[in-house]
């Protein structure tokens, strides 16, 4: 920077006198180097000071503003204080104005008191250009530990301050708002359905099983306008779900309009395909609702109108299925469809037993449900929030005594005969005479428990156990058993059978018009004579009919009439047997041949013949062979209770008499004969009681028998209710018995009989 020149010309600074200033020697063309930045040149007066030797007042020089000088360039000793005159000048001296062309050095600056700013010079001063400082190599400076510790301390303090502030905000400032938001983050208790046990046949093949399915559930609190942004979320969701679930839209919408309930099951036991369809639909709606435009709409909900607030989002941005979920569960299926359906039963829409063995063993099959709880936010699982689970206990497996193949044969045979005879219904029972186990129990018409919508209410029961009917002539076995067991007669006792027979003012007839028959007691049974049976029963009381009826009543009850069978099947009837004292008029007599005050179910009637086949010992029937618990342990069902009904000899005699029904040409059961096997059985043709309980309407046709007669193994009964194409038991049920028994003997590999039937005489000549 160059030193400013003084202005040329005359003036107060150039005049003569004692106070004139001492002239400076002339300068060369180049400026002298400055001693230091911001310091006056040697001999030059400072700003605002008079030149030594000048008199008068000092006029301030016009100085152009200069750039700030570094502190090192200033020397406090060389600068006079502000407002003080230079050495040798009077206090009133005026600063000289430069008139010469040459440059004059700057006057030394006045020393100013400490703390006061330097006075600005009025003279115009042209700033000097900056001089580039000399390049000096940078020295390597080592880090200072104390400084570094201070920096780290400050940084950590700031971080902890942020955390502390956030904690205060969460716990104190925003606590209420956060608590309100957390209202949607709740623990939900979800039930865990226990896997239902299976029902199998005797060989372990499933007749009823459980497969994976899905319950479609919802959280109604997620369908409110506040949660969805639309006022009609339940209705929109119902419209989407109804076609998939097969549930009415109104019902779904009503379930979703319950915001205080956090769990609703919209549909149970849906297929995996339905679950996948709903999941895909929900995912598509989530993608649309997650776009930026839709998210922007959601942020505007609830804001004032002047801020662009909205009351709802567009339908394109709504996801009415956000609150719909699925829960894995089970579905009951019946692999054999209608096979043994009347016995196995079915479940309702909730998966609970509603009929048959499904209902009877509901507690064992269902097991014990569990539950789980989890935290959810906006319909999504919060994995880090924890939860709890009480695992479900699977149900027990029920193993039946039913043989699947024999059940199929029985069901096919009775179904065909019901169709051929035009009967209202029919049933077949197959029983093991030694164990009392039911090998088959078939009914027609049947139903498919996989699709109950196609079944009629009347088809969904088990008529073999539920129906109580008058057995007719098949009950004559009990009457003649009482006569034989009490010793009142033998198989060859001669019986004269008139037509008709008058008793108690009533006329009794046989099924065919005939003259006087001369029959043995075996012949009475073979020809199924009602009149001959009445005459045989009268011998029990030695002329006292009440006494005779009391003895007969005792035997019938020991055979199981009017007593529970022991299988405890839902809706099972115990039948009816009027007490002897209550019998009136014709009831005292027609009870002997299975009409009037006597009613039984098909299993009871079958058990009577099994008792004779078992040597006179009744074994309580059973349907369940055993139960496998959830721990895998198998517990067999206890053997049926045994009761001696008649003596072994009586049973043997009755067996031979029953063979005459099938083998003798005068017998009524010829159509039940099986080549190679001795068959013992009895036909039955009874008047069928009217539905209103008044009088009779139609017939009940039946046949019950066992084989092989020389070593009995199985009993088969056939019953047809209301046939129209014929009505005699031997004609209609005899063939069914033969078909089922023959199949049973072969399936169970029972060897043929090794002897011939005794061929008892059925008539005698007077």
XYZ file of C-alpha atoms in Angstrom, residues 80-702:
623
model
C -0.362 9.048 20.199
C -3.514 9.103 22.147
C -6.629 10.097 20.335
C -7.166 13.811 20.278
C -3.644 14.715 21.503
C -1.295 16.936 19.358
C 1.997 15.610 18.093
C 5.213 16.383 19.945
C 6.322 20.046 19.172
C 2.916 21.209 18.070
C 0.504 23.483 19.794
C -2.863 22.213 20.833
C -4.586 24.485 18.350
C -2.471 23.582 15.328
C -4.352 22.791 12.156
C -3.244 19.830 10.062
C -1.346 20.856 6.979
C -2.824 20.351 3.597
C -0.381 18.888 1.132
C 0.202 21.203 -1.812
C 3.299 19.700 -3.270
C 3.358 17.047 -5.907
C 5.661 14.853 -3.869
C 4.420 12.602 -1.177
C 4.770 13.434 2.442
C 5.045 10.751 5.044
C 2.121 10.030 7.294
C 2.216 11.736 10.627
C 2.532 9.437 13.615
C -0.807 8.507 15.097
C -1.860 10.023 18.317
C -1.955 7.743 21.316
C -5.528 7.169 22.299
C -6.739 6.222 25.682
C -7.276 2.509 26.085
C -10.849 1.436 25.456
C -11.675 4.329 23.089
C -11.999 3.804 19.334
C -9.517 5.610 17.123
C -10.725 8.825 15.546
C -11.544 8.665 11.893
C -9.512 10.898 9.665
C -11.451 13.317 7.545
C -8.856 13.199 4.794
C -9.453 11.042 1.816
C -7.033 8.169 1.939
C -6.527 5.755 -0.876
C -6.187 2.197 0.479
C -3.004 0.337 -0.207
C -3.108 -2.997 -1.919
C -2.674 -6.052 0.199
C 0.678 -7.635 0.257
C 0.780 -11.450 0.095
C 2.181 -12.824 3.324
C 5.220 -14.962 2.941
C 4.587 -18.719 2.634
C 5.382 -20.520 5.776
C 5.211 -24.322 6.187
C 2.484 -25.481 8.513
C 3.695 -26.964 11.699
C 2.392 -30.361 12.823
C 0.165 -29.820 15.816
C -0.586 -32.696 18.169
C -4.134 -33.277 19.534
C -4.837 -32.006 22.975
C -6.402 -34.735 25.229
C -8.181 -32.276 27.442
C -9.777 -30.566 24.512
C -10.862 -33.873 23.022
C -12.438 -34.951 26.308
C -14.285 -31.677 26.502
C -15.679 -32.189 22.978
C -16.785 -35.748 23.731
C -18.399 -34.651 26.976
C -20.327 -31.938 25.171
C -21.506 -34.328 22.440
C -22.662 -36.976 24.925
C -24.423 -34.343 26.955
C -26.296 -33.251 23.873
C -27.304 -36.826 23.015
C -28.523 -37.548 26.529
C -30.369 -34.274 26.546
C -32.247 -35.334 23.391
C -33.174 -38.659 24.963
C -34.265 -36.989 28.167
C -36.371 -34.526 26.247
C -38.001 -37.280 24.251
C -38.703 -39.217 27.429
C -40.353 -36.202 28.977
C -42.407 -35.755 25.830
C -43.580 -39.358 25.816
C -44.241 -39.684 29.530
C -45.603 -36.261 30.344
C -46.404 -34.047 27.389
C -47.890 -36.568 24.932
C -48.911 -39.268 27.393
C -52.654 -38.888 26.845
C -52.386 -38.768 23.077
C -50.176 -41.829 22.974
C -52.493 -43.693 25.306
C -55.357 -42.954 22.940
C -53.326 -44.224 19.988
C -52.422 -47.341 21.930
C -56.115 -48.116 22.190
C -55.769 -49.804 18.818
C -52.766 -51.859 19.984
C -54.419 -54.399 22.185
C -53.904 -57.976 23.039
C -56.406 -60.206 21.336
C -57.427 -63.550 22.723
C -57.883 -66.037 19.924
C -59.325 -69.487 20.645
C -57.388 -72.506 19.384
C -59.748 -75.251 18.336
C -58.629 -78.688 19.386
C -58.316 -81.222 16.620
C -61.403 -83.374 16.666
C -60.832 -87.076 17.064
C -61.658 -89.494 14.290
C -64.250 -92.250 14.126
C -62.979 -95.417 12.501
C -64.300 -98.811 11.581
C -63.067 -101.930 13.313
C -60.116 -102.151 10.917
C -59.026 -98.566 11.580
C -60.359 -96.985 8.390
C -61.730 -93.504 8.997
C -65.462 -93.038 8.755
C -65.204 -89.487 10.112
C -62.001 -87.464 10.030
C -60.720 -83.916 10.380
C -58.835 -81.884 7.770
C -57.373 -78.367 7.757
C -59.782 -75.512 7.180
C -60.001 -71.808 7.982
C -62.352 -69.676 10.024
C -62.825 -66.244 8.493
C -62.796 -63.743 11.365
C -62.929 -59.984 11.746
C -62.173 -57.217 14.233
C -65.272 -54.968 14.139
C -63.338 -52.098 15.749
C -61.368 -51.792 12.509
C -64.494 -51.091 10.464
C -65.446 -47.794 12.066
C -65.318 -44.580 9.968
C -62.362 -43.402 12.052
C -60.389 -46.551 11.310
C -61.229 -46.945 7.628
C -61.883 -43.384 6.480
C -65.212 -44.389 4.954
C -68.653 -44.456 6.578
C -69.869 -47.729 5.053
C -66.918 -50.080 5.532
C -69.066 -52.959 6.922
C -71.355 -52.848 3.914
C -68.476 -52.747 1.436
C -66.743 -55.644 3.174
C -69.966 -57.661 3.246
C -70.458 -57.157 -0.484
C -66.967 -58.519 -1.165
C -67.135 -61.458 1.239
C -70.680 -62.703 0.723
C -70.109 -64.450 -2.637
C -66.973 -66.165 -1.340
C -68.302 -67.305 2.028
C -71.838 -68.070 0.951
C -73.177 -65.962 3.827
C -75.828 -63.271 3.435
C -74.493 -59.726 3.137
C -76.885 -58.535 5.801
C -75.546 -60.995 8.342
C -71.910 -60.100 7.656
C -72.633 -56.376 7.878
C -74.512 -56.852 11.145
C -71.555 -58.715 12.645
C -69.180 -55.925 11.603
C -71.392 -53.227 13.123
C -70.317 -54.214 16.643
C -67.223 -52.062 17.339
C -67.134 -52.945 21.021
C -66.456 -56.546 20.075
C -62.891 -57.194 18.949
C -63.546 -60.654 17.525
C -66.248 -62.005 15.252
C -66.299 -65.222 13.282
C -67.892 -64.491 9.934
C -67.743 -68.027 8.544
C -66.421 -71.305 9.866
C -64.515 -74.150 8.254
C -63.853 -72.527 4.905
C -61.730 -74.283 2.328
C -58.125 -73.249 1.618
C -59.317 -71.954 -1.763
C -61.755 -69.521 -0.111
C -59.058 -68.361 2.286
C -56.637 -67.725 -0.581
C -59.253 -65.804 -2.550
C -59.931 -63.463 0.369
C -56.209 -62.988 1.063
C -55.519 -62.038 -2.568
C -58.410 -59.595 -2.568
C -57.192 -58.024 0.659
C -53.638 -57.683 -0.655
C -54.838 -55.906 -3.785
C -56.819 -53.405 -1.733
C -53.825 -52.801 0.541
C -51.638 -51.881 -2.427
C -54.157 -49.340 -3.693
C -54.653 -47.836 -0.256
C -50.883 -47.601 0.240
C -50.177 -45.254 -2.658
C -48.910 -41.724 -1.933
C -52.110 -40.118 -3.113
C -54.205 -42.292 -0.806
C -51.889 -41.750 2.133
C -52.161 -38.025 1.569
C -55.944 -38.285 1.711
C -55.775 -40.136 5.010
C -53.614 -37.413 6.545
C -56.232 -34.815 5.683
C -59.039 -36.591 7.486
C -60.183 -34.646 10.520
C -58.381 -31.423 9.604
C -60.209 -28.090 9.170
C -61.714 -27.297 5.800
C -59.446 -24.242 5.307
C -56.494 -26.632 5.488
C -57.911 -28.974 2.873
C -59.420 -31.332 5.438
C -61.550 -34.312 4.404
C -64.283 -36.317 6.056
C -63.518 -39.520 4.145
C -61.190 -41.002 1.603
C -62.186 -42.000 -1.888
C -63.433 -45.528 -2.362
C -60.346 -46.273 -4.433
C -58.224 -45.502 -1.389
C -60.274 -47.509 1.089
C -59.464 -51.025 2.238
C -62.653 -52.385 3.813
C -61.007 -55.788 4.313
C -58.190 -54.525 6.531
C -59.949 -55.958 9.568
C -60.634 -59.383 8.043
C -58.402 -62.263 9.103
C -58.314 -66.033 8.883
C -57.669 -68.552 11.598
C -56.512 -72.059 10.890
C -58.954 -74.628 12.174
C -60.376 -77.990 11.127
C -63.207 -79.255 9.018
C -65.059 -82.499 9.551
C -65.216 -84.791 6.559
C -66.627 -88.241 5.986
C -64.392 -90.123 3.538
C -66.918 -92.936 3.074
C -69.665 -90.353 2.499
C -72.979 -92.053 3.326
C -71.494 -95.295 4.640
C -72.766 -95.810 8.208
C -73.881 -92.177 8.239
C -76.980 -92.987 10.294
C -74.747 -94.527 12.920
C -71.733 -92.176 12.795
C -73.856 -89.040 12.684
C -72.735 -85.554 11.715
C -71.513 -82.213 13.066
C -73.111 -78.794 12.846
C -71.668 -75.604 11.403
C -69.673 -75.017 14.574
C -67.947 -78.359 14.231
C -69.801 -79.855 17.184
C -71.542 -83.215 17.140
C -75.202 -82.839 16.224
C -76.274 -86.415 15.586
C -75.302 -90.049 16.004
C -72.010 -91.018 17.595
C -70.646 -87.569 16.817
C -73.139 -86.216 19.320
C -72.904 -89.091 21.784
C -69.119 -88.814 22.105
C -68.906 -85.066 21.611
C -66.850 -84.492 24.748
C -64.288 -87.174 23.962
C -64.037 -86.288 20.284
C -63.828 -82.534 20.772
C -60.902 -82.524 23.182
C -60.098 -79.292 24.983
C -59.753 -76.002 23.171
C -56.835 -73.723 23.939
C -56.256 -70.046 23.324
C -53.505 -67.635 22.364
C -53.116 -63.910 22.898
C -51.073 -61.501 20.819
C -50.696 -57.770 20.383
C -51.871 -56.267 17.139
C -51.525 -52.819 15.679
C -53.667 -51.866 12.747
C -54.560 -55.474 12.181
C -50.967 -56.682 12.107
C -49.155 -58.858 14.581
C -46.608 -57.101 16.794
C -43.884 -59.748 17.193
C -41.970 -57.931 19.929
C -44.988 -57.355 22.136
C -45.032 -60.902 23.442
C -48.122 -62.980 24.108
C -49.267 -66.191 25.673
C -50.518 -69.554 24.509
C -52.518 -72.301 26.157
C -52.205 -75.240 23.755
C -55.241 -77.243 22.756
C -55.639 -80.900 23.693
C -56.668 -83.101 20.773
C -59.796 -85.190 20.959
C -59.875 -88.952 21.358
C -60.281 -91.387 18.485
C -63.326 -93.664 18.571
C -62.927 -97.150 17.141
C -66.193 -98.867 16.303
C -67.112 -102.514 16.180
C -68.479 -101.964 12.680
C -66.868 -103.876 9.861
C -66.642 -101.547 6.909
C -67.182 -104.203 4.250
C -70.161 -105.811 5.963
C -71.624 -102.386 6.591
C -71.384 -101.666 2.884
C -73.080 -104.966 1.978
C -75.879 -104.388 4.474
C -76.440 -100.844 3.326
C -76.575 -101.829 -0.322
C -79.011 -104.683 0.341
C -81.485 -102.663 2.410
C -81.299 -99.672 0.060
C -82.196 -101.817 -2.906
C -85.060 -103.557 -1.098
C -86.539 -100.301 0.176
C -86.637 -99.114 -3.413
C -88.038 -102.395 -4.748
C -90.735 -102.790 -2.106
C -91.706 -99.144 -2.063
C -91.151 -99.091 1.671
C -90.917 -95.886 3.612
C -87.644 -97.001 5.209
C -85.737 -100.047 6.295
C -82.813 -101.127 8.441
C -80.407 -104.026 8.856
C -78.481 -104.967 11.990
C -75.617 -107.483 12.152
C -74.465 -108.612 15.609
C -71.775 -110.942 16.940
C -73.657 -113.455 19.102
C -70.691 -114.092 21.403
C -69.580 -110.537 22.153
C -72.777 -108.582 21.496
C -70.797 -106.252 19.215
C -72.701 -104.618 16.377
C -70.909 -105.529 13.150
C -73.166 -103.434 10.929
C -76.115 -101.119 11.326
C -77.477 -99.841 8.025
C -80.483 -97.663 7.286
C -82.236 -96.567 4.126
C -82.767 -94.022 2.854
C -79.477 -92.602 4.063
C -77.712 -89.283 3.660
C -74.293 -87.845 2.972
C -73.015 -85.991 6.044
C -70.591 -84.041 3.841
C -73.554 -82.139 2.403
C -76.465 -81.890 4.802
C -78.298 -79.481 2.527
C -79.408 -82.429 0.421
C -80.708 -84.494 3.352
C -84.202 -84.478 4.774
C -84.694 -84.229 8.491
C -86.337 -87.663 8.578
C -83.291 -89.255 6.961
C -80.707 -87.946 9.415
C -81.595 -90.159 12.361
C -80.881 -93.810 13.042
C -84.245 -95.603 12.819
C -82.713 -98.919 13.861
C -82.402 -97.447 17.359
C -84.870 -94.593 17.313
C -87.945 -96.301 15.865
C -90.172 -98.237 18.251
C -92.414 -100.625 16.374
C -94.561 -103.661 17.043
C -92.324 -106.589 16.045
C -95.061 -109.033 15.165
C -94.260 -112.711 14.760
C -90.536 -112.355 15.477
C -91.594 -111.828 19.125
C -93.124 -115.326 19.238
C -89.635 -116.606 20.004
C -89.833 -115.044 23.477
C -93.288 -116.486 24.135
C -92.300 -120.047 23.215
C -89.013 -119.632 25.125
C -91.017 -118.954 28.272
C -93.197 -122.019 27.628
C -90.202 -124.294 27.015
C -88.049 -122.918 29.814
C -90.833 -123.324 32.393
C -91.367 -126.904 31.268
C -94.956 -126.350 30.224
C -94.325 -127.845 26.788
C -91.676 -129.264 24.506
C -90.958 -128.832 20.809
C -93.134 -131.812 19.927
C -96.071 -130.867 22.160
C -99.247 -131.292 20.147
C -101.277 -128.142 19.565
C -104.678 -128.055 17.898
C -105.075 -124.765 16.066
C -108.673 -123.777 15.219
C -109.605 -120.848 12.998
C -110.574 -118.376 14.317
C -109.996 -118.255 18.097
C -112.293 -116.314 20.403
C -110.792 -114.777 23.558
C -112.121 -111.918 25.724
C -114.867 -111.356 23.226
C -112.334 -110.822 20.459
C -111.683 -112.893 17.371
C -108.038 -113.812 16.638
C -106.858 -115.083 13.230
C -103.695 -116.236 11.514
C -102.267 -114.555 8.445
C -103.964 -117.081 6.218
C -107.412 -118.597 6.385
C -107.233 -122.274 7.266
C -109.168 -125.092 8.806
C -108.075 -126.763 11.999
C -104.308 -127.292 12.074
C -102.709 -130.091 14.019
C -99.278 -128.741 14.777
C -96.412 -129.483 17.084
C -95.010 -126.607 19.069
C -92.245 -126.513 16.483
C -94.932 -126.354 13.815
C -96.616 -123.420 15.569
C -93.332 -121.512 15.223
C -92.617 -122.761 11.689
C -96.042 -121.774 10.356
C -96.078 -118.618 12.535
C -99.535 -119.301 13.966
C -100.928 -116.551 16.162
C -103.666 -118.808 17.472
C -101.244 -121.607 18.346
C -99.005 -119.129 20.225
C -101.925 -117.847 22.316
C -102.840 -121.414 23.245
C -99.210 -122.136 24.251
C -98.998 -119.037 26.468
C -102.213 -119.929 28.280
C -100.420 -122.983 29.714
C -98.094 -120.709 31.720
C -100.856 -119.682 34.092
C -102.752 -122.948 34.315
C -105.941 -121.155 33.343
C -105.012 -117.829 35.012
C -104.306 -115.389 32.204
C -102.908 -112.700 34.513
C -100.418 -115.177 35.923
C -99.491 -116.267 32.404
C -98.932 -112.671 31.365
C -96.812 -111.999 34.431
C -94.516 -114.921 33.608
C -94.285 -113.823 29.987
C -93.557 -110.259 31.065
C -90.646 -111.446 33.209
C -89.036 -113.306 30.321
C -89.506 -110.452 27.895
C -87.801 -108.015 30.208
C -84.875 -110.396 30.691
C -84.549 -110.497 26.914
C -84.133 -106.704 27.035
C -87.574 -105.514 26.029
C -88.427 -102.023 27.348
C -84.828 -101.803 28.626
C -82.012 -99.616 27.287
C -79.738 -101.615 25.044
C -76.658 -100.171 26.713
C -75.247 -98.379 23.684
C -76.687 -95.053 24.931
C -77.253 -93.793 21.417
C -78.802 -90.297 21.153
C -82.554 -90.557 20.681
C -82.589 -94.294 21.290
C -85.915 -95.681 22.358
C -86.280 -98.282 25.071
C -89.486 -99.541 23.513
C -92.683 -100.242 25.402
C -94.041 -103.132 27.386
C -97.262 -102.708 29.287
C -97.396 -104.176 32.746
C -99.557 -107.340 33.023
C -101.883 -105.615 35.467
C -102.584 -102.891 32.913
C -103.432 -105.168 30.032
C -107.071 -105.035 28.945
C -109.231 -107.185 26.684
C -107.319 -108.354 23.613
C -103.982 -106.957 24.889
C -103.718 -109.955 27.216
C -103.445 -112.207 24.161
C -102.024 -110.339 21.227
C -98.907 -109.468 23.251
C -97.955 -113.128 22.814
C -97.416 -112.659 19.068
C -95.796 -109.212 19.198
C -98.691 -106.814 18.743
C -100.527 -104.302 20.904
C -98.794 -103.258 24.139
C -95.341 -104.394 22.947
C -92.902 -102.175 21.012
C -89.184 -102.654 20.361
C -86.345 -101.178 18.344
C -84.374 -103.182 15.781
C -81.316 -103.708 17.982
C -83.460 -105.031 20.835
C -85.147 -107.475 18.489
C -81.792 -108.592 17.100
C -80.429 -109.086 20.613
C -83.267 -111.520 21.431
C -82.118 -113.896 18.701
C -78.459 -113.411 19.616
C -79.367 -114.502 23.140
C -80.767 -117.797 21.875
C -77.786 -118.218 19.538
C -75.455 -117.662 22.518
C -76.945 -120.561 24.476
C -79.535 -118.489 26.344
C -77.093 -115.852 27.643
C -77.774 -112.279 26.693
C -74.731 -110.070 26.117
C -75.420 -106.360 26.199
C -74.917 -104.895 22.719
C -71.993 -102.554 22.026
C -71.004 -100.331 19.145
C -67.679 -98.883 20.336
C -64.725 -101.214 20.472
C -62.318 -98.835 22.189
C -61.055 -95.279 22.560
C -57.566 -93.914 21.932
C -56.906 -90.896 24.111
C -54.844 -87.812 23.224
C -51.874 -89.450 24.942
C -52.035 -92.291 22.433
C -53.141 -94.928 24.913
C -55.859 -97.291 23.751
C -58.608 -98.258 26.192
C -60.874 -101.086 25.032
C -64.547 -100.906 25.846
C -65.491 -103.306 28.654
C -67.272 -106.439 27.540
C -71.032 -106.293 27.539
C -72.873 -107.420 30.634
C -74.055 -111.018 30.424
C -77.426 -112.241 31.681
C -78.778 -115.777 31.646
C -82.270 -115.598 30.173
C -83.136 -119.227 29.398
C -81.363 -122.485 29.935
C -78.878 -123.791 27.417
C -81.193 -126.687 26.609
C -84.078 -124.337 25.966
C -81.874 -122.299 23.666
C -80.796 -125.439 21.804
C -84.374 -126.581 21.353
C -85.448 -123.169 20.120
C -82.569 -123.164 17.627
C -83.784 -126.415 16.144
C -87.329 -125.076 15.990
C -86.101 -121.929 14.204
C -84.328 -124.073 11.612
C -87.706 -125.572 10.724
C -88.897 -122.085 9.753
C -86.208 -121.941 7.049
C -85.743 -125.563 6.015
C -89.223 -127.021 6.198
C -91.323 -126.661 3.136
C -94.169 -125.478 5.338
C -91.957 -122.885 6.949
C -92.335 -119.202 6.160
C -88.623 -118.446 5.844
C -87.507 -120.528 2.910
C -86.068 -117.474 1.063
C -83.521 -117.004 3.865
C -81.791 -120.345 3.277
C -78.043 -120.246 2.501
C -76.487 -123.208 0.729
C -73.884 -124.929 2.881
C -74.957 -123.279 6.116
C -77.646 -124.180 8.600
C -79.815 -121.144 9.207
C -82.183 -120.502 12.114
C -84.614 -117.636 11.866
C -88.123 -116.273 12.055
C -90.286 -114.169 9.812
C -92.405 -111.292 11.028
C -95.438 -109.567 9.547
C -97.112 -107.045 11.795
C -99.704 -104.361 11.510
C -97.895 -101.036 11.631
C -99.134 -98.460 14.071
C -100.441 -95.241 12.560
C -98.343 -92.100 12.838
C -100.936 -90.435 15.076
C -100.937 -93.402 17.435
C -104.520 -94.328 16.625
C -105.077 -97.672 14.948
C -102.891 -99.232 12.276
C -101.647 -98.103 8.895
C -99.709 -100.473 6.692
C -97.315 -103.272 7.669
C -93.955 -103.963 9.195
C -92.142 -106.809 7.440
C -89.139 -108.442 9.076
